[in-house]
Amino acid sequence: LSLHKNALELTRELVRMDTMNPPGAEEEAVSHLGRLLENAGFRTTYSEYAPGRTSLVARLSGAPTGKPAICFAGHIDTVPLGARAWTRDPFAADINNGKMYGRGTTDMKGGVAAYVTAAIELARKPRGKADIVLVIAAGEETGCTGSAHLAQRKILGSAGAMVIAEPTSNYPIMGHKGALWLEVETVGITAHGSMPELGVNAIYKAARAISKIEKLEFEVAAHPQLGRSTVNVGTVTGGLNLNSVPDQAQFTVDARTVPEHDHPRILTGLQTYLGEDVTVKRIVDLQGVWTEMSEPFIELVCRLITPMIGEIPTPRGAPYFTDASVLKPAYGEPPTVILGPGDMRMAHQTDEYCETREIETAAAVYYDLARIWGE
Ligand SMILES: [Zn+2]
């Protein structure tokens, strides 16, 4: 009972701390969690990738048996409130009819509170055979910046299994596509609009490149659950004014890729395909992830969650990407499940809420999972 109550109370505390990204300002919430974990016996390492943009890795040592650690990970930043007015206070975390309202209740302060509470509860018990590692990342919503920084600074330590607590209504999700976001630039020579023959039109070059991307079909096989790799041109900008030949244009490309689709190969392939007239630059590079359900860790997750969700899970992927794109390779590809409280359709919505029951269920499952992993 105290596990449940504490998970809800901690979610409320986190929702009341504004971590909307931009600007982010995760430090207050992360320090709060760090203090709670330190008091429970965790060793903490903070990492700031920019002022106030703090991430945290906390580790509780198990008995020295060599059994690899179990890691729980998530992000503490949220998206902004959006243009539409909320009918509820987004920072009050009011509970009404079993729903807690507020920005980040679903995505994903409920999930973070659930695993922090479960880990603190476990720290009160005799030591298990495995370390418990918690990752609380800043700056996920704008491209997993916080976790990338943790990986780069090599302060994640090691882990042999991972749970990403993003909202899945506590249904275990086996992976998701990757995202490769690119900016493509073309240059020309400007001239007066009345004498275009004296210039080179950068927008025409961009238009030709965009037409080629529209016809592009990736040659990688479709993933049984995630489908095909796709590509979309999202924005175009260029030109100085109406009556000049533009000497510069750029557009952005959003490629969503199946896990086996190698991003460096896409990048060089695209540069060759579009020709020397364009420059392709990487903005965000997150590889897709997938774990087979036959992994013993996943079998354990499914066994624990089946009575709680009332069905035997089948392989499913998520439409969004998560910190797993960064953390899974950084930890050496451990089996990874995405499982957390909240309906994923609620993420980023006006009047975002999370069913309190789901936060309680998640805390209970995380607790059992870490306890059994450490046996
Ligand atoms: Zn999220």
PDB file of C-alpha atoms in Angstrom, residues 60-63 121-130 132 367 370-371 374-375:
ATOM      1  CA  LEU A  60      22.235   0.696  -5.744  1.00  0.00           C
ATOM      2  CA  SER A  61      24.835  -2.028  -5.313  1.00  0.00           C
ATOM      3  CA  GLY A  62      23.693  -5.621  -5.067  1.00  0.00           C
ATOM      4  CA  ALA A  63      25.678  -8.450  -3.515  1.00  0.00           C
ATOM      5  CA  GLU A 121      11.265   0.379  -1.492  1.00  0.00           C
ATOM      6  CA  LEU A 122      13.680  -2.359  -2.611  1.00  0.00           C
ATOM      7  CA  ALA A 123      16.625  -0.535  -1.046  1.00  0.00           C
ATOM      8  CA  ARG A 124      14.964  -1.108   2.351  1.00  0.00           C
ATOM      9  CA  LYS A 125      15.060  -4.886   1.812  1.00  0.00           C
ATOM     10  CA  PRO A 126      18.099  -7.206   2.032  1.00  0.00           C
ATOM     11  CA  ARG A 127      20.429  -6.692  -0.922  1.00  0.00           C
ATOM     12  CA  GLY A 128      19.638  -8.589  -4.136  1.00  0.00           C
ATOM     13  CA  LYS A 129      22.297 -10.183  -6.341  1.00  0.00           C
ATOM     14  CA  ALA A 130      22.171  -7.458  -8.977  1.00  0.00           C
ATOM     15  CA  ILE A 132      19.706  -1.492  -9.663  1.00  0.00           C
ATOM     16  CA  TYR A 367       9.278  -3.689  -7.771  1.00  0.00           C
ATOM     17  CA  ALA A 370      13.819  -5.840  -9.878  1.00  0.00           C
ATOM     18  CA  ARG A 371      13.347  -8.147  -6.893  1.00  0.00           C
ATOM     19  CA  GLY A 374      18.107  -9.868  -8.153  1.00  0.00           C
ATOM     20  CA  GLU A 375      17.259 -13.327  -6.756  1.00  0.00           C
TER      21      GLU A 375
END
